[in-house]
mmCIF file of C-alpha atoms and ligand atoms in Angstrom:
data_model
loop_
_atom_site.group_PDB
_atom_site.id
_atom_site.type_symbol
_atom_site.label_atom_id
_atom_site.label_comp_id
_atom_site.label_asym_id
_atom_site.label_seq_id
_atom_site.Cartn_x
_atom_site.Cartn_y
_atom_site.Cartn_z
ATOM 1 C CA MET I 1 -13.274 11.182 10.065
ATOM 2 C CA ASN I 2 -10.223 13.195 10.524
ATOM 3 C CA CYS I 3 -6.697 12.243 8.968
ATOM 4 C CA THR I 4 -5.220 10.259 11.892
ATOM 5 C CA ASP I 5 -9.015 8.061 11.712
ATOM 6 C CA LEU I 6 -8.222 7.531 7.807
ATOM 7 C CA LEU I 7 -4.096 6.330 8.453
ATOM 8 C CA SER I 8 -5.365 3.931 11.059
ATOM 9 C CA HIS I 9 -8.014 2.364 8.940
ATOM 10 C CA LEU I 10 -5.326 2.059 6.418
ATOM 11 C CA SER I 11 -4.193 -1.661 5.727
ATOM 12 C CA ASP I 12 -7.612 -2.825 6.496
ATOM 13 C CA TYR I 13 -8.515 -0.488 3.460
ATOM 14 C CA PHE I 14 -6.520 -2.404 1.494
ATOM 15 C CA ASP I 15 -7.028 -6.139 2.440
ATOM 16 C CA ASP I 16 -10.791 -4.966 1.924
ATOM 17 C CA GLN I 17 -11.512 -5.586 5.247
ATOM 18 C CA LEU I 18 -13.689 -2.736 5.880
ATOM 19 C CA THR I 19 -17.124 -1.367 6.396
ATOM 20 C CA THR I 20 -19.241 0.128 3.290
ATOM 21 C CA GLU I 21 -19.806 2.738 5.341
ATOM 22 C CA LEU I 22 -15.758 3.075 6.529
ATOM 23 C CA ARG I 23 -15.498 2.922 3.209
ATOM 24 C CA GLU I 24 -17.561 5.473 2.593
ATOM 25 C CA GLU I 25 -15.858 8.177 5.332
ATOM 26 C CA ILE I 26 -12.962 7.671 3.502
ATOM 27 C CA SER I 27 -13.835 8.387 -0.099
ATOM 28 C CA GLU I 28 -15.524 11.622 1.506
ATOM 29 C CA HIS I 29 -12.143 12.831 3.274
ATOM 30 C CA THR I 30 -10.009 12.020 0.248
ATOM 31 C CA ALA I 31 -12.166 13.942 -1.911
ATOM 32 C CA GLY I 32 -11.471 17.386 0.329
ATOM 33 C CA CYS I 33 -7.864 16.271 1.964
ATOM 34 C CA GLN I 34 -4.986 16.149 -0.477
ATOM 35 C CA HIS I 35 -2.708 14.573 1.784
ATOM 36 C CA CYS I 36 -4.516 12.172 2.686
ATOM 37 C CA ARG I 37 -5.170 11.298 -1.198
ATOM 38 C CA VAL I 38 -1.846 11.213 -1.662
ATOM 39 C CA VAL I 39 -1.076 8.526 0.823
ATOM 40 C CA LEU I 40 -3.783 6.397 0.182
ATOM 41 C CA ASN I 41 -2.363 6.229 -3.876
ATOM 42 C CA THR I 42 1.641 6.218 -2.855
ATOM 43 C CA THR I 43 0.864 3.200 0.005
ATOM 44 C CA HIS I 44 -1.332 1.655 -2.812
ATOM 45 C CA GLN I 45 1.444 1.646 -5.057
ATOM 46 C CA THR I 46 4.217 0.415 -2.221
ATOM 47 C CA ILE I 47 1.975 -3.099 -2.144
ATOM 48 C CA GLU I 48 1.594 -3.221 -5.516
ATOM 49 C CA VAL I 49 5.483 -2.663 -6.197
ATOM 50 C CA TYR I 50 6.150 -4.880 -4.240
ATOM 51 C CA LYS I 51 4.113 -7.505 -4.974
ATOM 52 C CA GLY I 52 4.806 -6.898 -8.609
ATOM 53 C CA ASN I 53 8.331 -6.883 -8.790
ATOM 54 C CA GLU I 54 10.206 -10.502 -7.693
ATOM 55 C CA LEU I 55 13.099 -9.364 -5.637
ATOM 56 C CA TYR I 56 15.402 -12.164 -4.664
ATOM 57 C CA GLU I 57 14.787 -14.537 -7.781
ATOM 58 C CA VAL I 58 15.794 -18.538 -7.581
ATOM 59 C CA SER I 59 17.912 -19.312 -10.786
ATOM 60 C CA PRO I 60 17.471 -22.893 -11.903
ATOM 61 C CA GLY I 61 20.643 -23.557 -11.028
ATOM 62 C CA LEU I 62 20.379 -22.473 -7.495
ATOM 63 C CA ARG I 63 16.972 -24.632 -7.054
ATOM 64 C CA GLU I 64 18.602 -27.377 -8.363
ATOM 65 C CA ARG I 65 21.466 -27.202 -6.036
ATOM 66 C CA LEU I 66 18.940 -26.831 -3.324
ATOM 67 C CA HIS I 67 16.735 -29.493 -3.677
ATOM 68 C CA SER I 68 19.383 -31.695 -4.049
ATOM 69 C CA ALA I 69 20.984 -30.654 -0.880
ATOM 70 C CA ILE I 70 17.387 -30.517 1.473
ATOM 71 C CA MET I 71 16.708 -33.851 -0.123
ATOM 72 C CA ALA I 72 20.234 -35.301 0.391
ATOM 73 C CA LYS I 73 19.695 -33.598 4.507
ATOM 74 C CA CYS I 74 16.506 -35.224 4.874
ATOM 75 C CA LEU I 75 17.583 -38.550 3.306
ATOM 76 C CA ALA I 76 20.578 -39.061 5.240
ATOM 77 C CA LYS I 77 18.346 -39.341 8.304
ATOM 78 C CA LYS I 78 15.797 -41.743 7.381
ATOM 79 C CA MET A 1 -17.718 -42.027 7.827
ATOM 80 C CA PRO A 2 -20.557 -39.560 7.122
ATOM 81 C CA ALA A 3 -17.907 -36.971 6.309
ATOM 82 C CA ILE A 4 -17.596 -38.749 2.784
ATOM 83 C CA GLN A 5 -21.302 -38.066 1.864
ATOM 84 C CA SER A 6 -22.067 -35.078 3.029
ATOM 85 C CA PRO A 7 -21.630 -32.505 0.427
ATOM 86 C CA ALA A 8 -17.841 -30.822 0.108
ATOM 87 C CA THR A 9 -18.441 -27.518 1.606
ATOM 88 C CA GLU A 10 -14.724 -26.832 2.324
ATOM 89 C CA GLU A 11 -12.347 -28.112 0.164
ATOM 90 C CA VAL A 12 -9.053 -30.345 1.448
ATOM 91 C CA HIS A 13 -6.003 -28.909 0.567
ATOM 92 C CA PRO A 14 -4.097 -30.884 -1.721
ATOM 93 C CA ASP A 15 -0.695 -30.752 0.781
ATOM 94 C CA VAL A 16 -3.091 -32.878 2.654
ATOM 95 C CA ALA A 17 -2.647 -35.960 1.139
ATOM 96 C CA LEU A 18 0.826 -35.319 0.291
ATOM 97 C CA VAL A 19 1.393 -34.595 4.285
ATOM 98 C CA ALA A 20 -0.136 -37.894 4.922
ATOM 99 C CA ARG A 21 1.784 -40.149 2.454
ATOM 100 C CA ALA A 22 5.038 -38.297 3.994
ATOM 101 C CA LYS A 23 4.214 -39.403 7.435
ATOM 102 C CA GLU A 24 4.199 -43.109 6.250
ATOM 103 C CA GLY A 25 7.147 -42.873 4.831
ATOM 104 C CA ASP A 26 6.720 -41.997 0.890
ATOM 105 C CA THR A 27 9.983 -39.767 0.560
ATOM 106 C CA ALA A 28 8.530 -39.060 -3.039
ATOM 107 C CA ALA A 29 5.269 -37.314 -1.453
ATOM 108 C CA PHE A 30 7.501 -35.229 0.817
ATOM 109 C CA GLU A 31 10.251 -34.678 -2.094
ATOM 110 C CA GLN A 32 6.864 -33.146 -3.856
ATOM 111 C CA LEU A 33 6.234 -31.278 -1.247
ATOM 112 C CA VAL A 34 9.755 -29.904 -0.994
ATOM 113 C CA ARG A 35 9.438 -28.417 -4.701
ATOM 114 C CA GLN A 36 6.308 -26.920 -3.920
ATOM 115 C CA TYR A 37 8.106 -24.119 -1.261
ATOM 116 C CA GLU A 38 11.359 -24.769 -1.612
ATOM 117 C CA ARG A 39 11.889 -21.534 -3.991
ATOM 118 C CA GLN A 40 8.555 -19.545 -0.989
ATOM 119 C CA ILE A 41 11.024 -20.751 1.732
ATOM 120 C CA PHE A 42 14.359 -19.380 0.104
ATOM 121 C CA ARG A 43 12.581 -16.067 -0.357
ATOM 122 C CA VAL A 44 11.436 -15.906 3.156
ATOM 123 C CA ALA A 45 14.700 -16.835 4.469
ATOM 124 C CA GLN A 46 16.715 -14.052 2.119
ATOM 125 C CA HIS A 47 14.170 -11.472 3.284
ATOM 126 C CA ILE A 48 14.698 -11.735 6.732
ATOM 127 C CA THR A 49 18.785 -12.102 6.606
ATOM 128 C CA GLN A 50 19.328 -10.714 3.702
ATOM 129 C CA ASN A 51 21.963 -12.858 3.118
ATOM 130 C CA ARG A 52 22.225 -15.457 0.361
ATOM 131 C CA GLU A 53 24.374 -17.891 2.212
ATOM 132 C CA ASP A 54 21.984 -18.052 4.950
ATOM 133 C CA ALA A 55 19.096 -18.040 3.127
ATOM 134 C CA GLU A 56 20.561 -21.292 1.131
ATOM 135 C CA ASP A 57 21.395 -22.707 4.847
ATOM 136 C CA ILE A 58 18.381 -21.719 6.452
ATOM 137 C CA THR A 59 15.944 -23.348 3.540
ATOM 138 C CA GLN A 60 17.970 -26.764 4.028
ATOM 139 C CA ASP A 61 18.012 -26.628 7.717
ATOM 140 C CA ALA A 62 14.252 -25.965 7.295
ATOM 141 C CA PHE A 63 12.988 -28.557 5.565
ATOM 142 C CA LEU A 64 15.208 -31.213 7.441
ATOM 143 C CA LYS A 65 14.204 -29.924 10.749
ATOM 144 C CA ALA A 66 10.341 -29.889 8.653
ATOM 145 C CA TYR A 67 10.816 -33.842 7.765
ATOM 146 C CA GLU A 68 12.641 -35.349 11.233
ATOM 147 C CA LYS A 69 8.980 -33.324 13.341
ATOM 148 C CA LEU A 70 6.707 -34.604 10.308
ATOM 149 C CA ASP A 71 4.949 -36.313 12.813
ATOM 150 C CA GLN A 72 4.380 -33.547 15.395
ATOM 151 C CA PHE A 73 2.798 -31.819 12.179
ATOM 152 C CA GLN A 74 -0.815 -32.065 13.581
ATOM 153 C CA GLY A 75 -3.250 -30.641 10.412
ATOM 154 C CA ASN A 76 -4.485 -27.172 12.646
ATOM 155 C CA SER A 77 -2.943 -25.198 10.342
ATOM 156 C CA LYS A 78 -1.755 -25.234 6.215
ATOM 157 C CA PHE A 79 1.777 -26.978 5.872
ATOM 158 C CA SER A 80 3.124 -24.005 4.109
ATOM 159 C CA THR A 81 2.410 -21.755 6.679
ATOM 160 C CA TRP A 82 3.978 -24.485 9.746
ATOM 161 C CA LEU A 83 6.793 -24.758 7.357
ATOM 162 C CA VAL A 84 7.152 -20.564 7.220
ATOM 163 C CA ARG A 85 6.532 -20.614 10.696
ATOM 164 C CA ILE A 86 9.727 -22.809 11.052
ATOM 165 C CA ALA A 87 11.928 -20.854 8.425
ATOM 166 C CA VAL A 88 11.348 -17.707 10.143
ATOM 167 C CA ASN A 89 12.340 -18.830 13.336
ATOM 168 C CA GLU A 90 15.400 -20.801 11.663
ATOM 169 C CA SER A 91 16.381 -17.050 10.255
ATOM 170 C CA LEU A 92 15.742 -14.846 13.598
ATOM 171 C CA MET A 93 18.387 -17.292 14.948
ATOM 172 C CA ARG A 94 20.895 -16.931 12.177
ATOM 173 C CA LEU A 95 20.039 -13.484 12.608
ATOM 174 C CA ARG A 96 20.187 -13.411 16.672
ATOM 175 C CA LYS A 97 23.814 -15.463 15.717
ATOM 176 C CA ARG A 98 25.183 -12.519 13.393
ATOM 177 C CA LYS A 99 24.556 -9.702 15.682
ATOM 178 C CA THR A 100 26.286 -11.559 19.070
ATOM 179 C CA SER A 101 25.777 -8.068 20.732
ATOM 180 C CA LYS A 102 22.336 -7.445 20.323
ATOM 181 C CA THR A 103 18.879 -9.721 20.908
ATOM 182 C CA VAL A 104 16.986 -10.423 17.440
ATOM 183 C CA SER A 105 13.248 -11.010 18.449
ATOM 184 C CA MET A 106 9.788 -9.790 17.056
ATOM 185 C CA ASP A 107 9.778 -7.104 19.209
ATOM 186 C CA GLU A 108 12.816 -5.793 18.738
ATOM 187 C CA ASP A 109 12.709 -2.203 17.181
ATOM 188 C CA VAL A 110 9.108 -2.193 16.864
ATOM 189 C CA GLN A 111 7.704 0.174 19.716
ATOM 190 C CA THR A 112 8.607 3.444 17.841
ATOM 191 C CA ASP A 113 6.350 5.071 15.417
ATOM 192 C CA GLU A 114 9.725 6.608 14.162
ATOM 193 C CA GLY A 115 8.686 6.805 10.415
ATOM 194 C CA SER A 116 5.115 5.579 10.208
ATOM 195 C CA ILE A 117 4.029 9.653 10.412
ATOM 196 C CA PRO A 118 3.721 10.534 7.211
ATOM 197 C CA ARG A 119 5.408 13.143 5.915
ATOM 198 C CA ASP A 120 6.081 13.031 2.118
ATOM 199 C CA PHE A 121 2.572 14.429 0.233
ATOM 200 C CA ALA A 122 3.945 14.537 -3.488
ATOM 201 C CA GLU A 123 2.306 11.947 -5.703
ATOM 202 C CA TRP A 124 4.305 9.564 -7.488
ATOM 203 C CA ARG A 125 4.543 10.331 -11.207
ATOM 204 C CA PRO A 126 5.023 8.715 -13.719
ATOM 205 C CA ASN A 127 4.563 5.352 -11.874
ATOM 206 C CA PRO A 128 7.202 4.120 -10.320
ATOM 207 C CA GLU A 129 8.176 1.729 -13.712
ATOM 208 C CA GLN A 130 8.160 4.536 -15.961
ATOM 209 C CA GLN A 131 10.662 6.275 -14.063
ATOM 210 C CA TYR A 132 12.824 2.994 -13.798
ATOM 211 C CA ASN A 133 14.132 -0.230 -15.367
ATOM 212 C CA GLN A 134 13.688 -3.841 -13.858
ATOM 213 C CA ALA A 135 16.681 -3.402 -12.697
ATOM 214 C CA GLU A 136 16.876 -0.704 -11.421
ATOM 215 C CA LEU A 137 13.721 -0.438 -9.272
ATOM 216 C CA ALA A 138 14.706 -4.160 -7.551
ATOM 217 C CA ASP A 139 17.933 -2.810 -6.834
ATOM 218 C CA ILE A 140 15.496 0.347 -4.791
ATOM 219 C CA LEU A 141 13.065 -2.400 -3.569
ATOM 220 C CA ARG A 142 15.398 -4.262 -2.060
ATOM 221 C CA LYS A 143 17.623 -1.221 -0.073
ATOM 222 C CA THR A 144 14.441 0.199 1.188
ATOM 223 C CA ILE A 145 13.290 -3.026 2.666
ATOM 224 C CA GLN A 146 16.435 -3.886 4.254
ATOM 225 C CA GLY A 147 16.115 -0.508 6.232
ATOM 226 C CA LEU A 148 13.521 -1.654 8.049
ATOM 227 C CA PRO A 149 13.418 -3.201 11.553
ATOM 228 C CA PRO A 150 12.670 -7.158 11.165
ATOM 229 C CA GLY A 151 10.027 -7.259 13.145
ATOM 230 C CA PHE A 152 8.297 -5.000 10.363
ATOM 231 C CA ARG A 153 10.112 -6.581 7.392
ATOM 232 C CA THR A 154 9.313 -9.867 8.065
ATOM 233 C CA VAL A 155 5.300 -9.092 9.071
ATOM 234 C CA PHE A 156 5.539 -7.007 5.182
ATOM 235 C CA THR A 157 7.251 -10.126 3.628
ATOM 236 C CA LEU A 158 4.809 -12.747 4.817
ATOM 237 C CA ARG A 159 1.424 -10.489 4.101
ATOM 238 C CA ASP A 160 2.653 -8.131 1.092
ATOM 239 C CA VAL A 161 5.205 -10.328 -1.298
ATOM 240 C CA GLU A 162 4.170 -13.610 0.144
ATOM 241 C CA ASN A 163 0.495 -13.214 0.115
ATOM 242 C CA LEU A 164 0.028 -15.023 3.509
ATOM 243 C CA SER A 165 -3.658 -14.123 5.047
ATOM 244 C CA THR A 166 -3.244 -11.763 8.109
ATOM 245 C CA GLU A 167 -4.124 -14.297 9.930
ATOM 246 C CA GLU A 168 -1.390 -17.029 8.157
ATOM 247 C CA THR A 169 1.036 -14.313 9.054
ATOM 248 C CA ALA A 170 -0.100 -14.536 12.877
ATOM 249 C CA GLU A 171 0.575 -18.266 13.193
ATOM 250 C CA ALA A 172 4.129 -18.333 11.105
ATOM 251 C CA LEU A 173 5.241 -15.305 13.631
ATOM 252 C CA GLY A 174 3.031 -16.571 17.340
ATOM 253 C CA LEU A 175 1.687 -12.939 17.337
ATOM 254 C CA SER A 176 -1.145 -12.068 17.512
ATOM 255 C CA VAL A 177 -3.941 -11.208 14.653
ATOM 256 C CA PRO A 178 -4.307 -7.550 16.161
ATOM 257 C CA ALA A 179 0.228 -7.342 16.224
ATOM 258 C CA VAL A 180 0.526 -8.643 12.676
ATOM 259 C CA LYS A 181 -2.231 -6.087 11.772
ATOM 260 C CA SER A 182 -0.494 -3.041 13.732
ATOM 261 C CA ARG A 183 2.604 -3.837 12.402
ATOM 262 C CA LEU A 184 1.808 -4.286 8.730
ATOM 263 C CA LEU A 185 0.487 -0.855 9.163
ATOM 264 C CA ARG A 186 3.924 0.974 9.675
ATOM 265 C CA ALA A 187 5.625 -1.190 7.977
ATOM 266 C CA ARG A 188 3.369 -0.234 4.668
ATOM 267 C CA LEU A 189 3.792 3.601 5.590
ATOM 268 C CA GLN A 190 7.542 3.110 6.412
ATOM 269 C CA LEU A 191 8.289 1.563 3.058
ATOM 270 C CA ARG A 192 6.060 4.533 1.389
ATOM 271 C CA GLU A 193 8.102 7.567 3.015
ATOM 272 C CA ARG A 194 11.393 5.863 2.154
ATOM 273 C CA LEU A 195 10.278 5.090 -1.741
ATOM 274 C CA SER A 196 8.667 8.218 -2.113
ATOM 275 C CA ARG A 197 12.427 9.793 -2.083
ATOM 276 C CA TYR A 198 12.627 8.210 -5.529
ATOM 277 C CA PHE A 199 9.146 7.894 -6.891
ATOM 278 C CA ARG A 200 7.920 11.733 -5.676
ATOM 279 C CA GLN A 201 6.921 13.407 -8.381
ATOM 280 C CA LYS A 202 9.846 15.570 -9.468
ATOM 281 C CA GLN A 203 9.113 19.441 -9.257
ATOM 282 C CA GLU A 204 9.032 21.849 -12.065
ATOM 283 C CA GLY A 205 12.302 22.842 -13.791
ATOM 284 C CA GLN A 206 13.801 20.435 -11.655
ATOM 285 C CA PRO A 207 15.626 17.945 -13.507
ATOM 286 C CA ALA A 208 14.535 14.264 -12.966
HETATM 287 ZN ZN1 LIG U 1 -7.076 13.885 5.701
#
C-alpha cells in the first residue's frame, strides 16, 4: 500500500467499512510513514471535534418560538 | 397476518406508528414528530445556509411541506430521512435565491480536488480542546466549515455532524452512495487541512 492508496481508503477506515486485511495494511503503512500517520490522526480528530461540539445551539426560547410557528402554519392548513 | 406472529427480526421504528396516526389526522402525533426533529432540521438548515433567519424559515416551511405531503410518504425510508431531504432542498433553494447570479446545487464546486490533497503534516498537540476554550473552538469550527463548498458542507453535516448513515445521506441528498463517499472523504480532508492552521503543534521557540 502506498500513500495514495491509503488516502483513498481513509473514509472507509473511519466508518469501519474495511476488511481486516486492509486495516492491517493501513497499520503497516502508517508504522513506517509519518505523513500518513499524521493525516490519519488529525482526520480522526477533525471528525471527533465536529461531533463533540454543538455549533448551532437551539436555545429553549428559540425552540419554543419555532415550534409554535410550525404548528400554527400546519394547523392553519387543516 | 403471519408477520405479526413471526419473531421480530427487524425492529419497527417508533416513528412508523406516529406517521400512521398523523396520516389519519391525529395532530398530536404530528406534533410529536415535530418535537422530535425540529432541532435537527434547524441545525441542518443553518449548516447549509449559514444564516439563522433563513434556517428558521426553512424549518417552518419544511414541516409544513411534510404535513401537506404526508400522504405521499411511502415509508420506504425513515421519516427523519424524508424530512431532512425536504429541508435540504428548501435550503439549497434558499441559497440559490440569495446568490441570484450563481446557481447552487449539490454538484457545484465539487469537481475540484483542490484542498483535498494533504499538505500539512503536523500533529495536533495539545488537543484542540486544550488549546482553545469552548467558545473559541466553536467559532473556529463554524468559520472553517463555512469555507467549504455547499456540496461538501452538506455531506459532512449530515454524515459527521448529524450522524446519518452513508445510505441515509445518499437518500436525503439524492446522490449515489459512491458520490457521498467521495465527497465525504474530500470534505473531511479539506476540513483537516484548514483546521491544521489553528491546531497544528507549535514549533519549538515559537510563541503558542
Ligand atoms: Zn504514507
